mmCIF file of C-alpha atoms and ligand atoms in Angstrom:
data_model
loop_
_atom_site.group_PDB
_atom_site.id
_atom_site.type_symbol
_atom_site.label_atom_id
_atom_site.label_comp_id
_atom_site.label_asym_id
_atom_site.label_seq_id
_atom_site.Cartn_x
_atom_site.Cartn_y
_atom_site.Cartn_z
ATOM 1 C CA MET Y 1 -0.199 64.085 -17.462
ATOM 2 C CA ASN Y 2 -1.443 61.399 -15.801
ATOM 3 C CA ILE Y 3 -2.290 61.923 -12.182
ATOM 4 C CA LEU Y 4 -2.752 59.309 -9.417
ATOM 5 C CA VAL Y 5 -4.670 60.714 -6.651
ATOM 6 C CA THR Y 6 -4.094 58.665 -3.289
ATOM 7 C CA GLY Y 7 -6.250 58.219 -0.502
ATOM 8 C CA GLY Y 8 -8.922 59.605 -3.400
ATOM 9 C CA ASN Y 9 -12.028 58.835 -1.439
ATOM 10 C CA GLY Y 10 -11.110 61.451 1.539
ATOM 11 C CA GLN Y 11 -12.436 64.877 1.302
ATOM 12 C CA LEU Y 12 -9.293 66.052 0.058
ATOM 13 C CA GLY Y 13 -9.429 63.333 -2.623
ATOM 14 C CA CYS Y 14 -13.020 64.145 -3.378
ATOM 15 C CA SER Y 15 -12.429 67.914 -3.551
ATOM 16 C CA PHE Y 16 -9.653 66.666 -6.448
ATOM 17 C CA ARG Y 17 -12.320 64.496 -8.357
ATOM 18 C CA GLU Y 18 -15.127 67.186 -7.882
ATOM 19 C CA LYS Y 19 -12.324 69.751 -10.281
ATOM 20 C CA ALA Y 20 -10.729 67.036 -12.152
ATOM 21 C CA GLU Y 21 -13.215 66.859 -15.090
ATOM 22 C CA GLY Y 22 -12.473 70.631 -15.997
ATOM 23 C CA THR Y 23 -9.064 70.072 -16.780
ATOM 24 C CA ASP Y 24 -7.224 67.894 -19.739
ATOM 25 C CA HIS Y 25 -5.375 65.937 -17.596
ATOM 26 C CA ARG Y 26 -6.230 62.152 -16.593
ATOM 27 C CA PHE Y 27 -6.947 61.141 -13.109
ATOM 28 C CA ILE Y 28 -6.653 57.617 -11.341
ATOM 29 C CA PHE Y 29 -8.745 57.751 -7.777
ATOM 30 C CA ALA Y 30 -7.179 55.338 -5.596
ATOM 31 C CA ASP Y 31 -7.758 54.647 -2.107
ATOM 32 C CA VAL Y 32 -7.087 51.508 0.706
ATOM 33 C CA ARG Y 33 -10.852 50.736 -0.055
ATOM 34 C CA PRO Y 34 -13.251 50.838 -2.922
ATOM 35 C CA GLY Y 35 -15.015 53.801 -4.181
ATOM 36 C CA GLY Y 36 -12.664 55.158 -7.254
ATOM 37 C CA ASP Y 37 -10.721 53.715 -9.960
ATOM 38 C CA MET Y 38 -8.558 51.582 -8.655
ATOM 39 C CA VAL Y 39 -7.922 49.742 -4.534
ATOM 40 C CA LEU Y 40 -4.316 51.013 -3.640
ATOM 41 C CA ASP Y 41 -2.885 50.660 -0.083
ATOM 42 C CA ALA Y 42 -0.012 52.739 -0.146
ATOM 43 C CA THR Y 43 1.602 50.575 2.730
ATOM 44 C CA ASP Y 44 2.485 48.497 0.078
ATOM 45 C CA LEU Y 45 5.727 49.365 -1.966
ATOM 46 C CA ASP Y 46 5.253 46.813 -4.943
ATOM 47 C CA ALA Y 47 1.687 48.058 -5.202
ATOM 48 C CA VAL Y 48 1.954 51.660 -5.320
ATOM 49 C CA CYS Y 49 5.094 51.323 -7.799
ATOM 50 C CA LYS Y 50 2.961 49.078 -10.276
ATOM 51 C CA ALA Y 51 0.253 51.376 -10.066
ATOM 52 C CA VAL Y 52 2.569 54.562 -11.067
ATOM 53 C CA SER Y 53 4.680 52.332 -13.552
ATOM 54 C CA GLU Y 54 1.926 50.688 -15.222
ATOM 55 C CA ASN Y 55 -0.216 53.784 -15.662
ATOM 56 C CA ASP Y 56 2.852 56.149 -16.544
ATOM 57 C CA ILE Y 57 2.097 58.423 -13.711
ATOM 58 C CA HIS Y 58 3.608 61.906 -14.114
ATOM 59 C CA VAL Y 59 2.265 63.408 -10.759
ATOM 60 C CA ILE Y 60 1.386 61.336 -7.525
ATOM 61 C CA MET Y 61 -1.225 63.713 -5.596
ATOM 62 C CA ASN Y 62 -0.938 62.017 -2.199
ATOM 63 C CA CYS Y 63 -4.234 62.663 -0.292
ATOM 64 C CA ALA Y 64 -4.285 59.486 1.735
ATOM 65 C CA GLY Y 65 -3.393 60.043 5.088
ATOM 66 C CA TYR Y 66 -4.098 58.777 9.294
ATOM 67 C CA THR Y 67 -6.073 62.118 10.151
ATOM 68 C CA ASP Y 68 -7.510 60.837 13.709
ATOM 69 C CA VAL Y 69 -5.678 63.645 15.876
ATOM 70 C CA ALA Y 70 -6.767 61.999 18.841
ATOM 71 C CA ARG Y 71 -6.696 58.496 18.171
ATOM 72 C CA ALA Y 72 -2.999 58.836 16.817
ATOM 73 C CA GLU Y 73 -2.321 59.227 20.682
ATOM 74 C CA THR Y 74 -2.697 55.206 21.185
ATOM 75 C CA GLU Y 75 -2.358 53.969 17.578
ATOM 76 C CA GLU Y 76 1.062 56.267 16.719
ATOM 77 C CA ASP Y 77 2.435 53.080 14.919
ATOM 78 C CA LEU Y 78 -0.607 52.934 12.673
ATOM 79 C CA ALA Y 79 -0.433 56.748 12.352
ATOM 80 C CA PHE Y 80 3.588 55.985 11.522
ATOM 81 C CA ARG Y 81 2.718 53.176 9.019
ATOM 82 C CA ILE Y 82 0.063 55.563 6.951
ATOM 83 C CA ASN Y 83 1.929 58.948 7.070
ATOM 84 C CA ALA Y 84 5.390 58.450 7.235
ATOM 85 C CA ASP Y 85 6.133 54.482 5.552
ATOM 86 C CA ALA Y 86 3.237 54.792 3.023
ATOM 87 C CA VAL Y 87 4.515 58.502 1.877
ATOM 88 C CA ALA Y 88 8.062 56.789 1.714
ATOM 89 C CA ASN Y 89 6.640 54.142 -0.832
ATOM 90 C CA MET Y 90 5.380 56.926 -3.167
ATOM 91 C CA ALA Y 91 8.683 58.641 -2.643
ATOM 92 C CA GLU Y 92 10.517 55.568 -4.040
ATOM 93 C CA ALA Y 93 7.605 55.266 -7.184
ATOM 94 C CA ALA Y 94 8.150 59.073 -8.063
ATOM 95 C CA LYS Y 95 11.940 58.216 -8.170
ATOM 96 C CA ARG Y 96 11.680 55.319 -10.127
ATOM 97 C CA ASN Y 97 9.745 56.423 -12.725
ATOM 98 C CA ASP Y 98 10.386 60.277 -12.613
ATOM 99 C CA ALA Y 99 7.128 61.432 -11.438
ATOM 100 C CA VAL Y 100 6.757 64.499 -9.067
ATOM 101 C CA LEU Y 101 5.158 63.613 -5.735
ATOM 102 C CA ILE Y 102 2.791 66.368 -4.170
ATOM 103 C CA HIS Y 103 2.321 65.666 -0.732
ATOM 104 C CA VAL Y 104 0.277 67.305 2.195
ATOM 105 C CA SER Y 105 1.551 68.268 5.625
ATOM 106 C CA THR Y 106 0.054 70.286 8.486
ATOM 107 C CA ASP Y 107 0.967 73.143 11.119
ATOM 108 C CA TYR Y 108 0.521 70.350 13.447
ATOM 109 C CA VAL Y 109 4.740 69.994 12.766
ATOM 110 C CA PHE Y 110 5.075 72.875 14.879
ATOM 111 C CA ASP Y 111 4.519 73.073 18.461
ATOM 112 C CA GLY Y 112 2.550 76.522 18.474
ATOM 113 C CA THR Y 113 4.493 78.569 21.032
ATOM 114 C CA SER Y 114 5.505 81.017 18.194
ATOM 115 C CA GLY Y 115 3.541 84.724 18.184
ATOM 116 C CA LEU Y 116 4.736 85.188 14.597
ATOM 117 C CA PRO Y 117 3.391 83.095 11.656
ATOM 118 C CA TYR Y 118 5.333 80.309 10.907
ATOM 119 C CA LYS Y 119 7.795 80.310 7.956
ATOM 120 C CA GLU Y 120 8.708 76.925 6.052
ATOM 121 C CA ASP Y 121 11.922 76.878 7.957
ATOM 122 C CA HIS Y 122 10.683 77.578 11.312
ATOM 123 C CA ALA Y 123 12.682 74.394 13.402
ATOM 124 C CA PRO Y 124 9.433 71.681 14.022
ATOM 125 C CA SER Y 125 8.725 70.382 17.111
ATOM 126 C CA PRO Y 126 5.424 68.464 16.743
ATOM 127 C CA VAL Y 127 3.659 68.234 20.030
ATOM 128 C CA SER Y 128 1.222 65.174 18.912
ATOM 129 C CA ALA Y 129 1.525 61.547 17.765
ATOM 130 C CA TYR Y 130 -0.112 63.240 14.366
ATOM 131 C CA GLY Y 131 2.089 65.910 14.081
ATOM 132 C CA ARG Y 132 5.442 63.279 14.354
ATOM 133 C CA SER Y 133 4.000 61.095 11.945
ATOM 134 C CA LYS Y 134 3.752 64.092 9.647
ATOM 135 C CA LEU Y 135 7.163 65.027 10.070
ATOM 136 C CA ALA Y 136 8.503 61.998 9.253
ATOM 137 C CA GLY Y 137 6.440 61.828 6.438
ATOM 138 C CA GLU Y 138 8.168 65.441 5.188
ATOM 139 C CA LYS Y 139 11.675 63.624 5.831
ATOM 140 C CA ALA Y 140 10.383 60.271 3.845
ATOM 141 C CA VAL Y 141 9.818 62.462 1.273
ATOM 142 C CA LEU Y 142 13.360 64.731 1.604
ATOM 143 C CA ASP Y 143 15.367 61.770 1.742
ATOM 144 C CA SER Y 144 13.808 60.022 -0.965
ATOM 145 C CA GLY Y 145 15.445 62.349 -3.513
ATOM 146 C CA CYS Y 146 12.456 62.152 -5.842
ATOM 147 C CA ARG Y 147 10.825 65.006 -7.351
ATOM 148 C CA TYR Y 148 8.479 66.670 -4.966
ATOM 149 C CA MET Y 149 6.311 69.332 -3.405
ATOM 150 C CA ILE Y 150 5.236 69.313 0.181
ATOM 151 C CA PHE Y 151 2.430 71.781 0.922
ATOM 152 C CA ARG Y 152 2.141 72.290 4.740
ATOM 153 C CA ILE Y 153 -1.644 73.355 5.385
ATOM 154 C CA ALA Y 154 -4.140 73.851 8.144
ATOM 155 C CA TRP Y 155 -7.775 73.047 9.255
ATOM 156 C CA LEU Y 156 -8.984 71.360 6.074
ATOM 157 C CA TYR Y 157 -12.622 71.721 5.669
ATOM 158 C CA SER Y 158 -14.760 71.010 2.348
ATOM 159 C CA ARG Y 159 -18.604 69.605 2.053
ATOM 160 C CA TYR Y 160 -16.817 66.039 2.085
ATOM 161 C CA GLY Y 161 -15.670 64.053 4.907
ATOM 162 C CA LYS Y 162 -15.806 65.135 8.328
ATOM 163 C CA ASN Y 163 -14.715 68.317 9.332
ATOM 164 C CA PHE Y 164 -15.240 70.959 11.636
ATOM 165 C CA VAL Y 165 -17.288 73.271 9.292
ATOM 166 C CA LYS Y 166 -19.709 70.286 8.852
ATOM 167 C CA THR Y 167 -19.727 69.245 12.551
ATOM 168 C CA ILE Y 168 -20.409 72.766 13.823
ATOM 169 C CA TYR Y 169 -23.092 73.174 10.797
ATOM 170 C CA GLU Y 170 -24.907 70.280 11.649
ATOM 171 C CA LYS Y 171 -24.661 70.453 15.532
ATOM 172 C CA SER Y 172 -25.882 74.260 15.402
ATOM 173 C CA ALA Y 173 -28.922 73.486 13.843
ATOM 174 C CA GLU Y 174 -30.043 71.092 16.726
ATOM 175 C CA LYS Y 175 -28.345 72.696 19.863
ATOM 176 C CA PRO Y 176 -29.547 76.164 21.315
ATOM 177 C CA VAL Y 177 -25.659 76.539 22.317
ATOM 178 C CA LEU Y 178 -22.369 75.392 21.644
ATOM 179 C CA ASN Y 179 -19.126 76.188 23.657
ATOM 180 C CA VAL Y 180 -16.094 76.892 21.363
ATOM 181 C CA VAL Y 181 -12.616 77.471 21.880
ATOM 182 C CA CYS Y 182 -11.039 80.884 21.793
ATOM 183 C CA ASP Y 183 -7.313 80.239 22.764
ATOM 184 C CA GLN Y 184 -6.480 78.437 19.691
ATOM 185 C CA VAL Y 185 -5.833 80.749 16.666
ATOM 186 C CA GLY Y 186 -4.896 79.546 13.132
ATOM 187 C CA THR Y 187 -6.923 80.007 9.407
ATOM 188 C CA PRO Y 188 -8.912 77.231 7.532
ATOM 189 C CA THR Y 189 -7.689 75.895 4.423
ATOM 190 C CA PHE Y 190 -10.785 75.255 2.336
ATOM 191 C CA ALA Y 191 -9.999 72.280 0.220
ATOM 192 C CA GLY Y 192 -11.171 73.371 -2.876
ATOM 193 C CA ASP Y 193 -8.516 76.309 -2.921
ATOM 194 C CA LEU Y 194 -5.670 74.019 -2.526
ATOM 195 C CA VAL Y 195 -6.775 71.900 -5.262
ATOM 196 C CA ASP Y 196 -7.078 75.189 -7.320
ATOM 197 C CA LEU Y 197 -3.378 75.908 -6.673
ATOM 198 C CA VAL Y 198 -2.035 72.261 -7.389
ATOM 199 C CA ILE Y 199 -4.153 72.207 -10.882
ATOM 200 C CA ASN Y 200 -2.679 75.724 -11.834
ATOM 201 C CA ILE Y 201 0.944 74.668 -10.993
ATOM 202 C CA ILE Y 202 0.345 71.874 -12.814
ATOM 203 C CA ASP Y 203 -1.151 73.524 -15.930
ATOM 204 C CA ALA Y 204 1.485 76.531 -15.532
ATOM 205 C CA GLY Y 205 4.690 73.682 -16.154
ATOM 206 C CA MET Y 206 5.635 75.294 -12.459
ATOM 207 C CA LEU Y 207 6.387 71.921 -11.187
ATOM 208 C CA ASP Y 208 10.199 71.975 -11.132
ATOM 209 C CA ARG Y 209 9.398 74.792 -8.435
ATOM 210 C CA GLN Y 210 10.314 71.851 -5.920
ATOM 211 C CA GLY Y 211 9.953 72.638 -1.859
ATOM 212 C CA THR Y 212 7.794 72.789 1.120
ATOM 213 C CA TYR Y 213 5.724 75.442 1.334
ATOM 214 C CA ASN Y 214 2.792 76.906 3.798
ATOM 215 C CA PHE Y 215 -0.548 77.163 2.334
ATOM 216 C CA THR Y 216 -4.042 78.350 4.029
ATOM 217 C CA ASP Y 217 -6.420 80.514 3.054
ATOM 218 C CA GLU Y 218 -6.008 84.582 4.519
ATOM 219 C CA GLY Y 219 -6.228 86.116 7.551
ATOM 220 C CA VAL Y 220 -6.535 84.631 11.220
ATOM 221 C CA CYS Y 221 -8.775 83.358 13.364
ATOM 222 C CA SER Y 222 -10.154 81.045 16.442
ATOM 223 C CA TRP Y 223 -11.781 78.078 16.539
ATOM 224 C CA TYR Y 224 -14.792 80.379 18.106
ATOM 225 C CA ASP Y 225 -14.220 82.834 15.030
ATOM 226 C CA LEU Y 226 -14.810 79.877 12.956
ATOM 227 C CA ALA Y 227 -17.968 78.471 14.485
ATOM 228 C CA TRP Y 228 -19.204 81.653 14.908
ATOM 229 C CA GLU Y 229 -18.797 82.528 11.455
ATOM 230 C CA ILE Y 230 -20.689 79.310 10.237
ATOM 231 C CA CYS Y 231 -23.839 80.058 12.089
ATOM 232 C CA ASP Y 232 -23.969 83.515 11.039
ATOM 233 C CA ILE Y 233 -23.646 81.981 7.730
ATOM 234 C CA SER Y 234 -26.333 79.765 7.739
ATOM 235 C CA GLY Y 235 -28.542 81.343 10.056
ATOM 236 C CA HIS Y 236 -28.709 78.714 12.868
ATOM 237 C CA LEU Y 237 -30.205 80.135 15.756
ATOM 238 C CA CYS Y 238 -27.240 79.098 18.386
ATOM 239 C CA GLU Y 239 -25.419 80.997 20.694
ATOM 240 C CA VAL Y 240 -21.625 80.380 20.213
ATOM 241 C CA ARG Y 241 -19.826 80.831 23.832
ATOM 242 C CA PRO Y 242 -16.229 81.187 23.669
ATOM 243 C CA CYS Y 243 -14.306 78.863 26.518
ATOM 244 C CA MET Y 244 -10.622 78.018 27.079
ATOM 245 C CA THR Y 245 -9.091 74.419 25.954
ATOM 246 C CA SER Y 246 -7.891 73.787 29.606
ATOM 247 C CA ASP Y 247 -11.690 73.781 30.127
ATOM 248 C CA TYR Y 248 -12.101 70.213 27.651
ATOM 249 C CA PRO Y 249 -8.970 67.833 28.520
ATOM 250 C CA THR Y 250 -8.774 65.917 25.786
ATOM 251 C CA GLY Y 251 -5.252 63.947 25.543
ATOM 252 C CA VAL Y 252 -3.850 65.574 22.667
ATOM 253 C CA ARG Y 253 -1.934 68.709 22.894
ATOM 254 C CA ARG Y 254 -3.062 70.809 19.895
ATOM 255 C CA PRO Y 255 -0.640 73.822 18.652
ATOM 256 C CA ALA Y 256 -2.015 77.379 19.914
ATOM 257 C CA TYR Y 257 -1.037 79.175 17.291
ATOM 258 C CA SER Y 258 -0.658 77.834 14.365
ATOM 259 C CA VAL Y 259 -0.709 80.632 11.210
ATOM 260 C CA LEU Y 260 1.459 79.772 8.960
ATOM 261 C CA ASP Y 261 2.958 82.126 6.746
ATOM 262 C CA LYS Y 262 2.369 82.237 3.033
ATOM 263 C CA SER Y 263 4.651 84.613 1.077
ATOM 264 C CA LYS Y 264 6.948 81.872 -0.500
ATOM 265 C CA VAL Y 265 3.797 80.082 -2.151
ATOM 266 C CA LYS Y 266 2.548 83.444 -3.059
ATOM 267 C CA GLU Y 267 6.184 84.599 -4.559
ATOM 268 C CA THR Y 268 6.863 81.243 -5.923
ATOM 269 C CA PHE Y 269 3.703 80.602 -7.886
ATOM 270 C CA GLY Y 270 2.630 84.158 -8.011
ATOM 271 C CA VAL Y 271 -1.065 83.148 -6.728
ATOM 272 C CA ASP Y 272 -3.443 85.489 -4.473
ATOM 273 C CA ILE Y 273 -5.145 83.547 -1.861
ATOM 274 C CA PRO Y 274 -8.866 84.092 -0.783
ATOM 275 C CA TYR Y 275 -9.530 85.457 2.233
ATOM 276 C CA TRP Y 276 -11.062 82.627 4.897
ATOM 277 C CA LYS Y 277 -14.294 84.045 5.562
ATOM 278 C CA ASP Y 278 -14.980 84.231 1.683
ATOM 279 C CA SER Y 279 -13.579 80.515 1.153
ATOM 280 C CA LEU Y 280 -16.114 79.752 3.648
ATOM 281 C CA ARG Y 281 -19.431 81.307 2.235
ATOM 282 C CA PHE Y 282 -18.137 79.458 -0.873
ATOM 283 C CA CYS Y 283 -18.585 76.380 0.940
ATOM 284 C CA MET Y 284 -20.785 76.466 2.978
ATOM 285 C CA LYS Y 285 -23.239 77.985 -0.317
ATOM 286 C CA GLU Y 286 -22.175 74.651 -1.741
ATOM 287 C CA LEU Y 287 -23.122 72.308 1.435
ATOM 288 C CA ILE Y 288 -26.546 73.992 2.182
ATOM 289 C CA GLU Y 289 -27.315 73.295 -1.890
ATOM 290 C CA ASN Y 290 -26.429 69.981 -2.051
ATOM 291 C CA GLU Y 291 -28.404 69.530 1.091
ATOM 292 C CA LEU Y 292 -31.745 70.598 -0.674
HETATM 293 N N1 LIG C 301 -8.034 67.085 8.102
HETATM 294 C C1 LIG C 301 -7.414 68.190 8.332
HETATM 295 O O1 LIG C 301 -7.771 69.299 9.183
HETATM 296 C C2 LIG C 301 -6.027 68.185 8.182
HETATM 297 C C3 LIG C 301 -5.189 69.138 8.442
HETATM 298 C C4 LIG C 301 -3.458 69.267 7.865
HETATM 299 C C5 LIG C 301 -3.400 68.353 7.126
HETATM 300 N N2 LIG C 301 -4.344 67.583 6.750
HETATM 301 C C6 LIG C 301 -3.561 66.477 5.700
HETATM 302 O O2 LIG C 301 -4.387 66.662 4.360
HETATM 303 C C7 LIG C 301 -4.103 65.166 3.416
HETATM 304 C C8 LIG C 301 -6.112 65.116 3.609
HETATM 305 O O3 LIG C 301 -6.565 65.024 4.361
HETATM 306 P P1 LIG C 301 -8.337 64.542 4.803
HETATM 307 O O4 LIG C 301 -8.652 65.131 5.472
HETATM 308 O O5 LIG C 301 -8.560 64.634 3.220
HETATM 309 O O6 LIG C 301 -7.967 62.980 4.884
HETATM 310 P P2 LIG C 301 -9.182 61.966 5.009
HETATM 311 O O7 LIG C 301 -10.484 62.489 4.597
HETATM 312 O O8 LIG C 301 -9.015 61.522 6.436
HETATM 313 O O9 LIG C 301 -8.795 60.909 3.947
HETATM 314 C C9 LIG C 301 -7.299 60.341 4.029
HETATM 315 C C10 LIG C 301 -7.810 58.933 3.089
HETATM 316 O O10 LIG C 301 -6.522 57.993 3.152
HETATM 317 C C11 LIG C 301 -7.258 56.980 2.929
HETATM 318 N N3 LIG C 301 -6.210 56.178 3.629
HETATM 319 C C12 LIG C 301 -6.180 55.710 5.294
HETATM 320 N N4 LIG C 301 -4.813 54.388 4.568
HETATM 321 C C13 LIG C 301 -4.758 54.462 3.544
HETATM 322 C C14 LIG C 301 -3.604 53.747 2.989
HETATM 323 N N5 LIG C 301 -2.796 52.789 3.511
HETATM 324 N N6 LIG C 301 -3.277 53.484 1.637
HETATM 325 C C15 LIG C 301 -4.437 54.369 0.611
HETATM 326 N N7 LIG C 301 -5.435 54.998 1.233
HETATM 327 C C16 LIG C 301 -5.418 55.382 2.722
HETATM 328 C C17 LIG C 301 -8.410 57.263 3.870
HETATM 329 O O11 LIG C 301 -9.402 55.985 3.717
HETATM 330 P P3 LIG C 301 -9.927 55.528 5.236
HETATM 331 O O12 LIG C 301 -10.624 56.418 6.005
HETATM 332 O O13 LIG C 301 -10.592 54.378 4.868
HETATM 333 O O14 LIG C 301 -8.922 54.859 6.282
HETATM 334 C C18 LIG C 301 -9.113 58.416 3.877
HETATM 335 O O15 LIG C 301 -10.176 57.548 2.184
HETATM 336 C C19 LIG C 301 -3.761 64.433 4.683
HETATM 337 O O16 LIG C 301 -2.226 64.254 4.916
HETATM 338 C C20 LIG C 301 -3.462 65.067 6.297
HETATM 339 O O17 LIG C 301 -2.848 64.561 7.220
HETATM 340 C C21 LIG C 301 -5.237 67.465 6.891
#
């Protein structure tokens, strides 16, 4: 299969790069800035269609996105251009070339007021500009009529790019105390686990199982629990103290509860999902080894 990865320089894109060599597929990594096989601005419909048709692409793996949740509050137009308009372009290119678009969305399409894990058909109700732009991206995929899969993930981390795990790992090496919110609960997603799922789906010929799927690692934790675990694994002698979201107002509302129900993805693809602590341990081992 020929697979175009957009946003190939980002943390999910880099996680695909890491595994690409071990597959029989031809991957083309594209991003708005140089660094991969091709420069491609996904907001340019003609350029996206040309890249897909000229390279005989079978799968567009969309890892591109506007991911700065706080800044999106003041740059909502830009967030929509990248998280919705560019997604519409990729969906159109997929449709014209009979390719499958695999798109990544977020728990932020929900408001976080549920007390039960969110199923895919729960009515979305985003409370942030970022969440609204991502929901618009999902709608663009559905409206396009292309062949698609949408994976809603949460709290993405890896050894690449910027993410909570790397931030806490670095800060806990320097500071004696870190205050971390304990009243936002969810489940992290190790990017490598999402990449494994997608490659398994492609290899097993399951690309026809279209739909929207939740995917995170297993279990439930707060940001405080996650930070505590990161310090424990790294051996950093930093005290992690629980605090409340209201102690640190940021001007952006985040879902207080964003646990996603993963029954559908497990039943549809017959996969076992790793427990969050196991994946965290694996990723941090890589992170620490690559530092040495
Ligand atoms: N991070 C999370 O916690 C999280 C949680 C849930 C869902 N997600 C979703 O998961 C996906 C991947 O996230 P990530 O953390 O890997 O994001 P990331 O590290 O921010 O990477 C996104 C990549 O997209 C590129 N990009 C921006 N505008 C583009 C354009 N017009 N055309 C092509 N590429 C463009 C970015 O380039 P520049 O950096 O140069 O702008 C960057 O390389 C996104 O859809 C995100 O919404 C993320």
